[in-house]
mmCIF file of C-alpha atoms and ligand atoms in Angstrom:
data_model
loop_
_atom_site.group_PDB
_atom_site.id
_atom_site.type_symbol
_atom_site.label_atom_id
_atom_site.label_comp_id
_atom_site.label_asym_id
_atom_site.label_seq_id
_atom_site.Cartn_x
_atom_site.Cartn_y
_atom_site.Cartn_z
ATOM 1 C CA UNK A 1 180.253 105.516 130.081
ATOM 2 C CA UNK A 2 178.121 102.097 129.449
ATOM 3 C CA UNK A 3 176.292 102.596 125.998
ATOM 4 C CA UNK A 4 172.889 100.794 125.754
ATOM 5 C CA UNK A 5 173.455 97.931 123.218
ATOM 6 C CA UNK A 6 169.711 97.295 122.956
ATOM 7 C CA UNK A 7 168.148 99.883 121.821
ATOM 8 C CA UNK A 8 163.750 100.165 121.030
ATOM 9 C CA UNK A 9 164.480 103.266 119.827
ATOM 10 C CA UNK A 10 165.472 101.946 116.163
ATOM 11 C CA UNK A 11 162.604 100.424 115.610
ATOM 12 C CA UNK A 12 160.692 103.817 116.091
ATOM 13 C CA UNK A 13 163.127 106.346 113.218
ATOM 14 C CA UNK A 14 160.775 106.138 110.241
ATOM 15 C CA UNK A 15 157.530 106.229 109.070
ATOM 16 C CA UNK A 16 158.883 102.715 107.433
ATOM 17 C CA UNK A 17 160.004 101.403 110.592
ATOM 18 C CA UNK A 18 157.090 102.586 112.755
ATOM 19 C CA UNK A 19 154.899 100.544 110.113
ATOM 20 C CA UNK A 20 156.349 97.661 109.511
ATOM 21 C CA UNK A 21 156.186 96.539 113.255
ATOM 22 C CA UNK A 22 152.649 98.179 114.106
ATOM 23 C CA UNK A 23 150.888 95.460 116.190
ATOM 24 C CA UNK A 24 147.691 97.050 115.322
ATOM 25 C CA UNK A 25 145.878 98.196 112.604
ATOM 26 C CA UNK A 26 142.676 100.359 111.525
ATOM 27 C CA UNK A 27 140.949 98.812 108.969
ATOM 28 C CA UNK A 28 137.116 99.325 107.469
ATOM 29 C CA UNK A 29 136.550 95.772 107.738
ATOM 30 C CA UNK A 30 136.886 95.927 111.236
ATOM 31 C CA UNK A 31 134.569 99.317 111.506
ATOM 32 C CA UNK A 32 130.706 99.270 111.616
ATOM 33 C CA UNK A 33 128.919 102.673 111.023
ATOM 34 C CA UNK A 34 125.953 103.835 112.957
ATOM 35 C CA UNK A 35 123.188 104.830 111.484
ATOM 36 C CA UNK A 36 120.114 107.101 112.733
ATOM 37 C CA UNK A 37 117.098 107.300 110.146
ATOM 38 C CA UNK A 38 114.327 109.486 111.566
ATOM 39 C CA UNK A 39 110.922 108.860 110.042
ATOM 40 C CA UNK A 40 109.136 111.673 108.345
ATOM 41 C CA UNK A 41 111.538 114.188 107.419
ATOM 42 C CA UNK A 42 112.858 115.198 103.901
ATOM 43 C CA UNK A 43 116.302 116.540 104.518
ATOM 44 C CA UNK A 44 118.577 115.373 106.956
ATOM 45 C CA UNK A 45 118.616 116.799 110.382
ATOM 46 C CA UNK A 46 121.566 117.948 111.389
ATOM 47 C CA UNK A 47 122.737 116.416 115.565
ATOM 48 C CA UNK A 48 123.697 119.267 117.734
ATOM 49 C CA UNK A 49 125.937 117.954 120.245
ATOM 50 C CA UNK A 50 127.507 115.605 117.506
ATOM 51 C CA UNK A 51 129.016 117.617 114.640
ATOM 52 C CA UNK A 52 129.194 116.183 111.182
ATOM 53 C CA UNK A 53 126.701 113.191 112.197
ATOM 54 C CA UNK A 54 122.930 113.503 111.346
ATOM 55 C CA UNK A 55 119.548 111.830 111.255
ATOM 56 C CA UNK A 56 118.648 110.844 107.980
ATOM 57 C CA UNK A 57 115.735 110.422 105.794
ATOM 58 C CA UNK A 58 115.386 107.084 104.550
ATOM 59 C CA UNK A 59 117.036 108.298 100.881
ATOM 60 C CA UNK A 60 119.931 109.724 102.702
ATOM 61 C CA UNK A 61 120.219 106.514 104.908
ATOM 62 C CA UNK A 62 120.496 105.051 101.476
ATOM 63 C CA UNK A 63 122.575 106.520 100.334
ATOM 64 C CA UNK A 64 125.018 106.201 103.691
ATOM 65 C CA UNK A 65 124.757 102.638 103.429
ATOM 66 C CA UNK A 66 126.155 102.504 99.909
ATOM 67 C CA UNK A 67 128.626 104.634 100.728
ATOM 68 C CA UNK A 68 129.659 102.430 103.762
ATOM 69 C CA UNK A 69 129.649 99.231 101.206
ATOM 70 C CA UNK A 70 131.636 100.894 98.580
ATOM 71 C CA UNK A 71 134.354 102.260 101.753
ATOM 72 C CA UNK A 72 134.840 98.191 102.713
ATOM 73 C CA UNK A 73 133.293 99.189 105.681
ATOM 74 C CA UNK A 74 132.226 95.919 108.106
ATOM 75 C CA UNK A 75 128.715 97.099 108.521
ATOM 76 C CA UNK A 76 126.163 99.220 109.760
ATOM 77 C CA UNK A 77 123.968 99.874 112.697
ATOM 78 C CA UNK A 78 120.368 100.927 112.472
ATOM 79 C CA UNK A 79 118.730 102.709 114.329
ATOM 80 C CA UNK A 80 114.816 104.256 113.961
ATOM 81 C CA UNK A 81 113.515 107.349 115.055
ATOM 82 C CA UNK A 82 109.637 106.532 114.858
ATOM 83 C CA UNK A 83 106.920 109.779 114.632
ATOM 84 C CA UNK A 84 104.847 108.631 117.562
ATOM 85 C CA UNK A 85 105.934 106.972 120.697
ATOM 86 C CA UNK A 86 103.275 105.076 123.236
ATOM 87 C CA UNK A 87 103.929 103.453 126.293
ATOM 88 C CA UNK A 88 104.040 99.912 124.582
ATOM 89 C CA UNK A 89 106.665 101.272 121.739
ATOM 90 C CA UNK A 90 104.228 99.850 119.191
ATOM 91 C CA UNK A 91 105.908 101.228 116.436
ATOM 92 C CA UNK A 92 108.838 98.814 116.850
ATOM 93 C CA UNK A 93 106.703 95.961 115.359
ATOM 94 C CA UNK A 94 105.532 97.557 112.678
ATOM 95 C CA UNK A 95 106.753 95.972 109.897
ATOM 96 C CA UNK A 96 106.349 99.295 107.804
ATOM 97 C CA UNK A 97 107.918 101.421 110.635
ATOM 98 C CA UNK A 98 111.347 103.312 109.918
ATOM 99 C CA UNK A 99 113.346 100.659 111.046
ATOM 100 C CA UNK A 100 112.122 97.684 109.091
ATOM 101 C CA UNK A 101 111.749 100.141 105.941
ATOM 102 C CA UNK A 102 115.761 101.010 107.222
ATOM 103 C CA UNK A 103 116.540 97.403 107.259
ATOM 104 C CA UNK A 104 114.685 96.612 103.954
ATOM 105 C CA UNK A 105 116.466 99.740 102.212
ATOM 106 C CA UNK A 106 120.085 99.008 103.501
ATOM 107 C CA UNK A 107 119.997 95.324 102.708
ATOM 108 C CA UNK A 108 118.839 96.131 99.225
ATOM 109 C CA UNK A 109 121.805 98.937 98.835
ATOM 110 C CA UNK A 110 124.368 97.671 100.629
ATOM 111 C CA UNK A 111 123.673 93.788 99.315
ATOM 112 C CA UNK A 112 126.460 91.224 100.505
ATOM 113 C CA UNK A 113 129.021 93.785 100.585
ATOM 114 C CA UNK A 114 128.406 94.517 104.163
ATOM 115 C CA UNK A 115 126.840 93.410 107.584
ATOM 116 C CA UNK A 116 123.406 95.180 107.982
ATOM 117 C CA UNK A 117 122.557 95.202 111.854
ATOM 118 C CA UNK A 118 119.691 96.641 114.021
ATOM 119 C CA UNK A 119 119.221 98.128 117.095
ATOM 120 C CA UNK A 120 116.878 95.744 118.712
ATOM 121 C CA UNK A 121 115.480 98.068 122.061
ATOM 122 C CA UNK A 122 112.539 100.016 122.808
ATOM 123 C CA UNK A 123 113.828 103.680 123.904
ATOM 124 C CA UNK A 124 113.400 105.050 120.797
ATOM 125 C CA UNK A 125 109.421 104.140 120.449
ATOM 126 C CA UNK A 126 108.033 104.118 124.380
ATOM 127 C CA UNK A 127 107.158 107.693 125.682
ATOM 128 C CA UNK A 128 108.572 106.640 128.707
ATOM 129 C CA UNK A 129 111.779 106.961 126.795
ATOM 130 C CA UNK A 130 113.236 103.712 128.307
ATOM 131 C CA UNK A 131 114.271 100.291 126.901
ATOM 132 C CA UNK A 132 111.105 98.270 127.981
ATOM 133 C CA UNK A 133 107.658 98.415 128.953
ATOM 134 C CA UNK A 134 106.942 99.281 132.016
ATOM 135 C CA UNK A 135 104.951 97.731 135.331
ATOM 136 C CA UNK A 136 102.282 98.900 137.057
ATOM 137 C CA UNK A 137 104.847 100.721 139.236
ATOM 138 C CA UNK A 138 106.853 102.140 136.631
ATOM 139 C CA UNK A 139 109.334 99.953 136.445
ATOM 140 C CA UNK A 140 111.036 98.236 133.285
ATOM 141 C CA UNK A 141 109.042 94.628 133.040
ATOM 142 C CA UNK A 142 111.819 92.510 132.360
ATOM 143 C CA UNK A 143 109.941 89.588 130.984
ATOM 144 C CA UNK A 144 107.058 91.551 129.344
ATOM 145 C CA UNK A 145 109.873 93.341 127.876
ATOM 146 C CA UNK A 146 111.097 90.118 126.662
ATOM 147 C CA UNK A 147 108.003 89.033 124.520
ATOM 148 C CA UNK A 148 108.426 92.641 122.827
ATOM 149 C CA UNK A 149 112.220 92.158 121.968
ATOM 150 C CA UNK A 150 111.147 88.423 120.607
ATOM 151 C CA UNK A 151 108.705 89.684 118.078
ATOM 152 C CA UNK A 152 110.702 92.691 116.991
ATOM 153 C CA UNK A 153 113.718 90.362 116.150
ATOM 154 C CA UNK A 154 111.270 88.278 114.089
ATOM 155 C CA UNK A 155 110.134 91.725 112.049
ATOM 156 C CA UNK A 156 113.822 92.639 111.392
ATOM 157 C CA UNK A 157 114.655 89.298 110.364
ATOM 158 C CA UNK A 158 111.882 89.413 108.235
ATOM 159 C CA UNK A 159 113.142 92.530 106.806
ATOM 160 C CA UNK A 160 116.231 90.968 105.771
ATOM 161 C CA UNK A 161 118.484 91.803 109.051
ATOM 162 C CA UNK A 162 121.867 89.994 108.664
ATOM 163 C CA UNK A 163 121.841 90.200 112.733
ATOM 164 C CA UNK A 164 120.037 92.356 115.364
ATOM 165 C CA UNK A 165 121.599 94.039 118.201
ATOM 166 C CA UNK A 166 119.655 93.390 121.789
ATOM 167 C CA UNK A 167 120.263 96.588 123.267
ATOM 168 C CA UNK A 168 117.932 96.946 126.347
ATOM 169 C CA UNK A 169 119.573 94.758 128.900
ATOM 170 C CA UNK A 170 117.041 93.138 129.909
ATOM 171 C CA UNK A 171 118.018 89.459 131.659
ATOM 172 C CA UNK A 172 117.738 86.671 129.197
ATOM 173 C CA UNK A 173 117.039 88.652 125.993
ATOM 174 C CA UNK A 174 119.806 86.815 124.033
ATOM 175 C CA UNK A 175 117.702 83.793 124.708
ATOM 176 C CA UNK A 176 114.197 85.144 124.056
ATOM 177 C CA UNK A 177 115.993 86.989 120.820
ATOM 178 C CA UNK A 178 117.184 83.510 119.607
ATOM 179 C CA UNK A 179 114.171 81.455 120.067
ATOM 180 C CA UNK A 180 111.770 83.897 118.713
ATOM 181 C CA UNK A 181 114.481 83.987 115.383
ATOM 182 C CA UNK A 182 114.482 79.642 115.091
ATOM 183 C CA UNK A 183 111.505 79.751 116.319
ATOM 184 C CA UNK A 184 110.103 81.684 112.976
ATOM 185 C CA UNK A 185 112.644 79.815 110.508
ATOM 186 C CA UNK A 186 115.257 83.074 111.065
ATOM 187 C CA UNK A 187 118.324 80.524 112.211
ATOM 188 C CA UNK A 188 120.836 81.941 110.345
ATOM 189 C CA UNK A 189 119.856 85.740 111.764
ATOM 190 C CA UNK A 190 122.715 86.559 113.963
ATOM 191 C CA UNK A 191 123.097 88.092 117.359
ATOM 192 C CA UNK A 192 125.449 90.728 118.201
ATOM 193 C CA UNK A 193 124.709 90.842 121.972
ATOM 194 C CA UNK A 194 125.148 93.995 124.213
ATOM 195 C CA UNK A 195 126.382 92.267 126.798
ATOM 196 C CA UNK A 196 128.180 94.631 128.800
ATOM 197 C CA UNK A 197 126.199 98.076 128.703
ATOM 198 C CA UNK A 198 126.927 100.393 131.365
ATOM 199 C CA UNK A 199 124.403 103.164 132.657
ATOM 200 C CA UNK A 200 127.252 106.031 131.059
ATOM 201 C CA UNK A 201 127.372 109.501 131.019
ATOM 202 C CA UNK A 202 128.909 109.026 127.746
ATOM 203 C CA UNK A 203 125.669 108.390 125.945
ATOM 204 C CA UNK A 204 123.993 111.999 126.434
ATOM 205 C CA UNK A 205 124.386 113.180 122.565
ATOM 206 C CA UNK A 206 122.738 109.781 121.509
ATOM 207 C CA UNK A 207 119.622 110.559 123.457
ATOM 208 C CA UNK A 208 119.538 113.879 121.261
ATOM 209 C CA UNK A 209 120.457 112.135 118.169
ATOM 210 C CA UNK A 210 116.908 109.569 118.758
ATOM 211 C CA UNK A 211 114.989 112.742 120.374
ATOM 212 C CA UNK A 212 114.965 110.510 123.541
ATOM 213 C CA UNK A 213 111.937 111.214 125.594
ATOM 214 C CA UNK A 214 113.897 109.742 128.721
ATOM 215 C CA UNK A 215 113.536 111.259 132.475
ATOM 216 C CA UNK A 216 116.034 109.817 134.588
ATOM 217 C CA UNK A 217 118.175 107.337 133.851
ATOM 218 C CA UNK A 218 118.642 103.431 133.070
ATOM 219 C CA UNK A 219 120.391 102.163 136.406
ATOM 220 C CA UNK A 220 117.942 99.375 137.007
ATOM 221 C CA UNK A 221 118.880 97.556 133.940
ATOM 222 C CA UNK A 222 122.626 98.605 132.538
ATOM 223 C CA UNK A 223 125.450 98.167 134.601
ATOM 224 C CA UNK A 224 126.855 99.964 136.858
ATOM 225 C CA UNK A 225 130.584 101.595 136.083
ATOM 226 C CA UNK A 226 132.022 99.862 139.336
ATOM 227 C CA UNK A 227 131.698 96.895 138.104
ATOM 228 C CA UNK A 228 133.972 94.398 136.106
ATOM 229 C CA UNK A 229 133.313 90.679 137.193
ATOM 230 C CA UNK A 230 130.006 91.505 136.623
ATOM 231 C CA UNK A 231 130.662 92.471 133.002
ATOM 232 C CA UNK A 232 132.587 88.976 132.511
ATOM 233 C CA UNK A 233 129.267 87.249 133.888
ATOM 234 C CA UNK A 234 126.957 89.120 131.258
ATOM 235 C CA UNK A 235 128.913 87.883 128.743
ATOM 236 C CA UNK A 236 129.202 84.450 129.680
ATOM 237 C CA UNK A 237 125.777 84.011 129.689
ATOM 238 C CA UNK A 238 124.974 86.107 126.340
ATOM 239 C CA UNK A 239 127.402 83.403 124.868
ATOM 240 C CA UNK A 240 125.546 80.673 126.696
ATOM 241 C CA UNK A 241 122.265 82.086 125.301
ATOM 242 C CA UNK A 242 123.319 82.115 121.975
ATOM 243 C CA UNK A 243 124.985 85.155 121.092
ATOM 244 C CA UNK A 244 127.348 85.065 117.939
ATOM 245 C CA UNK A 245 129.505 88.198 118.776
ATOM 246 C CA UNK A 246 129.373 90.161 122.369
ATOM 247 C CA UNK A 247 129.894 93.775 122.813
ATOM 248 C CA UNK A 248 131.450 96.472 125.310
ATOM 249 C CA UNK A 249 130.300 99.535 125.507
ATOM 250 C CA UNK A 250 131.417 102.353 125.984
ATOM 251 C CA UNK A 251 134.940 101.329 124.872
ATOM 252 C CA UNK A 252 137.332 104.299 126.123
ATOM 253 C CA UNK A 253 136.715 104.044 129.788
ATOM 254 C CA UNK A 254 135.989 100.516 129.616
ATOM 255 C CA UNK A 255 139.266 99.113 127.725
ATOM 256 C CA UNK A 256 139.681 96.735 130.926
ATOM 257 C CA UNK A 257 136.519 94.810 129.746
ATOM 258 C CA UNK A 258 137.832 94.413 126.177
ATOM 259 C CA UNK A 259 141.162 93.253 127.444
ATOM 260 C CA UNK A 260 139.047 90.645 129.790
ATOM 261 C CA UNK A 261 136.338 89.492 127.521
ATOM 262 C CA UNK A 262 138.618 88.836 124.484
ATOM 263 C CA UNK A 263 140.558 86.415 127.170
ATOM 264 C CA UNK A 264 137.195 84.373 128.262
ATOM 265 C CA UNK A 265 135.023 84.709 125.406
ATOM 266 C CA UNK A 266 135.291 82.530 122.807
ATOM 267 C CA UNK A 267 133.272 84.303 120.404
ATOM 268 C CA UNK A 268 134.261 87.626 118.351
ATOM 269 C CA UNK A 269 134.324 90.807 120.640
ATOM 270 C CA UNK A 270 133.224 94.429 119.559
ATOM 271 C CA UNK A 271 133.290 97.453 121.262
ATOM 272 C CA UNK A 272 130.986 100.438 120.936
ATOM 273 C CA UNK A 273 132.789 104.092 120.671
ATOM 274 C CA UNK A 274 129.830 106.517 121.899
ATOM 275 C CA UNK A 275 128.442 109.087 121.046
ATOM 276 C CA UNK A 276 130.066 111.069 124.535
ATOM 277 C CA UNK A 277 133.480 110.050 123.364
ATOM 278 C CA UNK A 278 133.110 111.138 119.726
ATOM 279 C CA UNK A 279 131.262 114.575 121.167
ATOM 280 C CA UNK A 280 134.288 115.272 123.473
ATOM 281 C CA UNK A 281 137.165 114.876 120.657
ATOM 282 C CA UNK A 282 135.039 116.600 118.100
ATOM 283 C CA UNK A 283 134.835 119.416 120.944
ATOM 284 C CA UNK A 284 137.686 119.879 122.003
ATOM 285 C CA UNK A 285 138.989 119.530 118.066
ATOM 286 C CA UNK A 286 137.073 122.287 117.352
ATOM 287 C CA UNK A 287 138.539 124.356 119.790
ATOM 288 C CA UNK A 288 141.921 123.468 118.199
ATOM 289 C CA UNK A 289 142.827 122.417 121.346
ATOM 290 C CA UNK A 290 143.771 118.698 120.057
ATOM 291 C CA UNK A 291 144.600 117.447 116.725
ATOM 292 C CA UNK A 292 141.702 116.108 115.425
ATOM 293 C CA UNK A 293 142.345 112.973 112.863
ATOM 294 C CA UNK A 294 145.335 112.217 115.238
ATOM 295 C CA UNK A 295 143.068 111.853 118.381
ATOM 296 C CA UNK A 296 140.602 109.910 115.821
ATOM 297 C CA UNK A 297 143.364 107.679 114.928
ATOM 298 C CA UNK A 298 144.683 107.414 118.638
ATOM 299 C CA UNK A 299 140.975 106.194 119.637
ATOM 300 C CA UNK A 300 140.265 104.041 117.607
ATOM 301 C CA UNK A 301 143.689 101.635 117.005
ATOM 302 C CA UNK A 302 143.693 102.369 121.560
ATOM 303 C CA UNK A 303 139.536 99.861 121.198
ATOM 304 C CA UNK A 304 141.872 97.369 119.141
ATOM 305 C CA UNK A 305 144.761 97.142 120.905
ATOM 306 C CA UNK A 306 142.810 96.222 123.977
ATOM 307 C CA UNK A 307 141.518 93.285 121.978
ATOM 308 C CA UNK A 308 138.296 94.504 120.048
ATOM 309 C CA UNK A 309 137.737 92.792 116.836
ATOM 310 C CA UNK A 310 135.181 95.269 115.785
ATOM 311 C CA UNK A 311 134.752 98.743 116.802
ATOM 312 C CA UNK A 312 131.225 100.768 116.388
ATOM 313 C CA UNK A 313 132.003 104.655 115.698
ATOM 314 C CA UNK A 314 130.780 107.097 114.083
ATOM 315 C CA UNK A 315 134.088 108.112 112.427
ATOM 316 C CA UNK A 316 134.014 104.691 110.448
ATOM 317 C CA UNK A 317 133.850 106.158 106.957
ATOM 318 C CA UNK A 318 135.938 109.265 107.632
ATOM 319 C CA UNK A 319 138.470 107.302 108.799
ATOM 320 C CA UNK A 320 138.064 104.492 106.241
ATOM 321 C CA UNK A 321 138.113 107.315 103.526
ATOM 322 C CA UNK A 322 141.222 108.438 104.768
ATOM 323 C CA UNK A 323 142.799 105.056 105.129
ATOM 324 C CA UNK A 324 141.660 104.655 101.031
ATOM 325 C CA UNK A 325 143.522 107.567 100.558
ATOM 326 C CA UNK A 326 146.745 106.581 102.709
ATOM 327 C CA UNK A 327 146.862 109.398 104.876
ATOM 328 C CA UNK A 328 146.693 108.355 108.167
ATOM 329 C CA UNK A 329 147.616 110.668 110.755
ATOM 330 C CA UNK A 330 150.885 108.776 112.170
HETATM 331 C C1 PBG B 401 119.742 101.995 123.381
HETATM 332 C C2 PBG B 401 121.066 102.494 122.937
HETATM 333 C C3 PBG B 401 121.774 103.593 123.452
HETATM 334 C C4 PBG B 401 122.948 103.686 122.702
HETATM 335 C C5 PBG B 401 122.932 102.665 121.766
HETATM 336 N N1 PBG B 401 121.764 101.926 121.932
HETATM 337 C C6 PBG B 401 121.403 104.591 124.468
HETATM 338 C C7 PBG B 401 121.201 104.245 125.865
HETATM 339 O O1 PBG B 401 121.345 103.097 126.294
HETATM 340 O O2 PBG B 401 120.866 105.151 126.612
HETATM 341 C C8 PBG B 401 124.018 104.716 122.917
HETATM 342 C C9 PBG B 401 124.950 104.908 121.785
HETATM 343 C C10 PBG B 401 125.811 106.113 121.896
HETATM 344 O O3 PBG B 401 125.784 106.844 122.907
HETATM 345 O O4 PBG B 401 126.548 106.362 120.930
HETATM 346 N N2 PBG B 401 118.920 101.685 122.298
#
C-alpha cells in the first residue's frame, strides 16, 4: 500500500492551521452598509421580506451611520424614500429632500471615519416607479434621464457626498455624472459606477424596502442575466467615462463577473449582495434549515474570493460586530 506523501489535509487540522493560510478575509473595511431613510416617519419601519433591516427616520439613520463609523465599517449607502413621487422624480433635486438631509446628516456623524455614498437613480421618486423619466411612449428617456442624474449628483455633492452611486443604467451616465460634478467645482466627488446591473429577480425585497411604485420590470435598461461580455463592455466604458470604482451586482449568481472584471479593470471592484440573497439566507435561517452566521460568513468571504474588493450587504455591521468580537463562525 502507497501512502500519500503530500498531504493538503495538514494544513486543514486546526482552527490555527485553517487561519494562518486563509487566502481570504472578512474585514469591515472592506464592507459598506446600506442604508434606507424614509422621509416622514418617527420610528423606524420595520422591512417585511427582510428581517432585522428597516427604514429609518433620519435620527435612526444617524444613529446607523455612527454605528457603522465606530464598527470600521468602509462606508455606507444611502438611499431616500421621498413622501411624494411625480413623474419627473422632482424630489431627487431637492436639496432639502431625505436624501440630501441623509447625506448632510451622515457626513456630519460619520465624519472621515467612513465613505458616505448615495444612490444616485430615480425609482425611488418617479410614480412610474422606474429609474428615469419617461417618453412620450412610456419609455425610459435615456438622455433626458441624463440631465436629471447630472443635477442630482451636483445636489449630493453639495451635500457633502464623498461619492455617488449612478444606479439607473442609463448609457453614458458615468460621463454626464462626472461633468455635471467638475463642471460645478465637485472634482474630487467620486464615482462608484453600477456598471454591471442585471434586471434580477434578486432585487424583489428592495422594491418593498423603497415602497417601489414599479409595474413591470427594468429590462430595457439593466442587463440581461445571459450576458457576460456584455458586462465586461459596461465596465470598460464606466472606467473610460470616469468612474473611480465599478460594481457587480448581484454578486452570488454573478461571481463570474467579479472574477472577470477584477482581471480587466484597472480600477477597484465592488460587488453588491442584494436584498434577494440576504432574504433567502435569512429565510431559510429562520426555518433552521441552515446555519445562519455560517451561511453569512460563507457569502460573504465566497464575493471576495472571486475578486471583490468591496462588498455591499446588509449584514456589514453584524458581521463586523462579530468579527470585533472574534467569533467568526469557522
Ligand atoms: C435602483 C436600485 C435597486 C437596488 C439598488 N439600487 C433596485 C432596482 O434596480 O430595481 C437593489 C438593491 C437590492 O436589491 O438590495 N435605485
Amino acid at each position: 500500500m502507497a501512502f500519500p506523501s503530500t498531504r493538503p489535509r495538514r494544513l486543514r487540522r486546526t482552527a490555527a492551521l485553517r487561519r494562518l493560510v486563509a487566502e481570504t478575509q472578512l474585514s469591515p473595511a472592506a464592507m459598506v452598509l446600506p442604508v434606507f431613510v424614509r422621509e416622514g416617519v418617527t420610528e423606524p419601519v420595520a422591512i417585511s421580506s427582510m428581517p432585522g433591516v428597516v427604514q429609518h427616520t433620519r435620527d435612526s439613520a444617524r444613529a446607523a451611520v455612527a454605528e457603522a463609523a465606530v464598527l470600521g465599517l468602509g462606508g455606507v449607502m444611502l438611499f431616500g424614500v421621498p413622501l411624494r413621487k411625480d413623474a419627473s422624480g422632482s424630489a431627487a433635486l431637492d436639496p432639502c429632500g431625505v436624501l440630501a438631509g441623509a447625506i448632510r446628516d451622515a457626513v456630519s456623524e460619520g465624519g472621515d471615519a467612513l465613505v458616505v455614498m448615495s444612490d444616485l437613480c430615480l425609482d425611488e421618486f418617479t410614480d412610474s416607479g422606474h429609474c428615469g423619466v419617461l417618453d412620450d411612449r412610456g419609455d425610459v428617456d435615456n438622455d433626458a434621464t441624463l440631465e436629471v442624474y447630472a443635477e442630482m449628483a451636483v445636489v449630493h455633492a453639495e451635500a457633502g457626498v464623498h461619492m455617488v452611486a449612478p444606479s439607473g443604467m442609463m448609457d453614458g451616465q458615468v460621463g454626464a455624472v462626472r461633468s455635471a460634478l467638475d463642471s460645478a467645482g465637485y472634482t474630487d466627488t467620486g464615482i462608484l459606477a453600477y456598471a454591471a446591473k442585471y434586471a434580477s429577480a434578486f432585487y424583489g425585497p428592495f422594491r418593498e424596502a423603497v415602497a417601489s411604485s414599479l409595474v413591470g420590470d427594468r429590462r430595457t435598461y439593466q442587463m440581461d442575466p445571459p450576458n457576460a461580455r456584455e458586462a465586461v463592455r459596461e465596465a470598460l466604458l464606466d472606467v473610460d467615462e470616469g468612474a473611480d470604482i465599478i460594481m457587480v451586482k448581484p454578486a452570488l449568481g454573478y461571481l463570474d463577473l467579479v472574477v472577470q472584471m477584477r482581471e480587466v479593470v484597472p480600477v477597484p471592484v465592488a460587488a453588491y449582495n442584494v436584498s434577494g440573497e440576504y432574504a433567502m439566507v435569512e429565510a431559510a435561517a429562520a426555518h433552521g434549515w441552515i446555519d445562519r452566521d455560517r451561511a453569512i460568513d460563507e457569502v460573504l468571504t465566497s464575493i471576495r474570493r472571486a475578486g471583490a474588493d468591496i462588498v455591499l450587504t446588509y449584514w456589514a455591521a453584524q458581521v463586523a460586530r462579530r468579527l470585533q468580537a472574534g467569533t467568526m463562525a469557522q
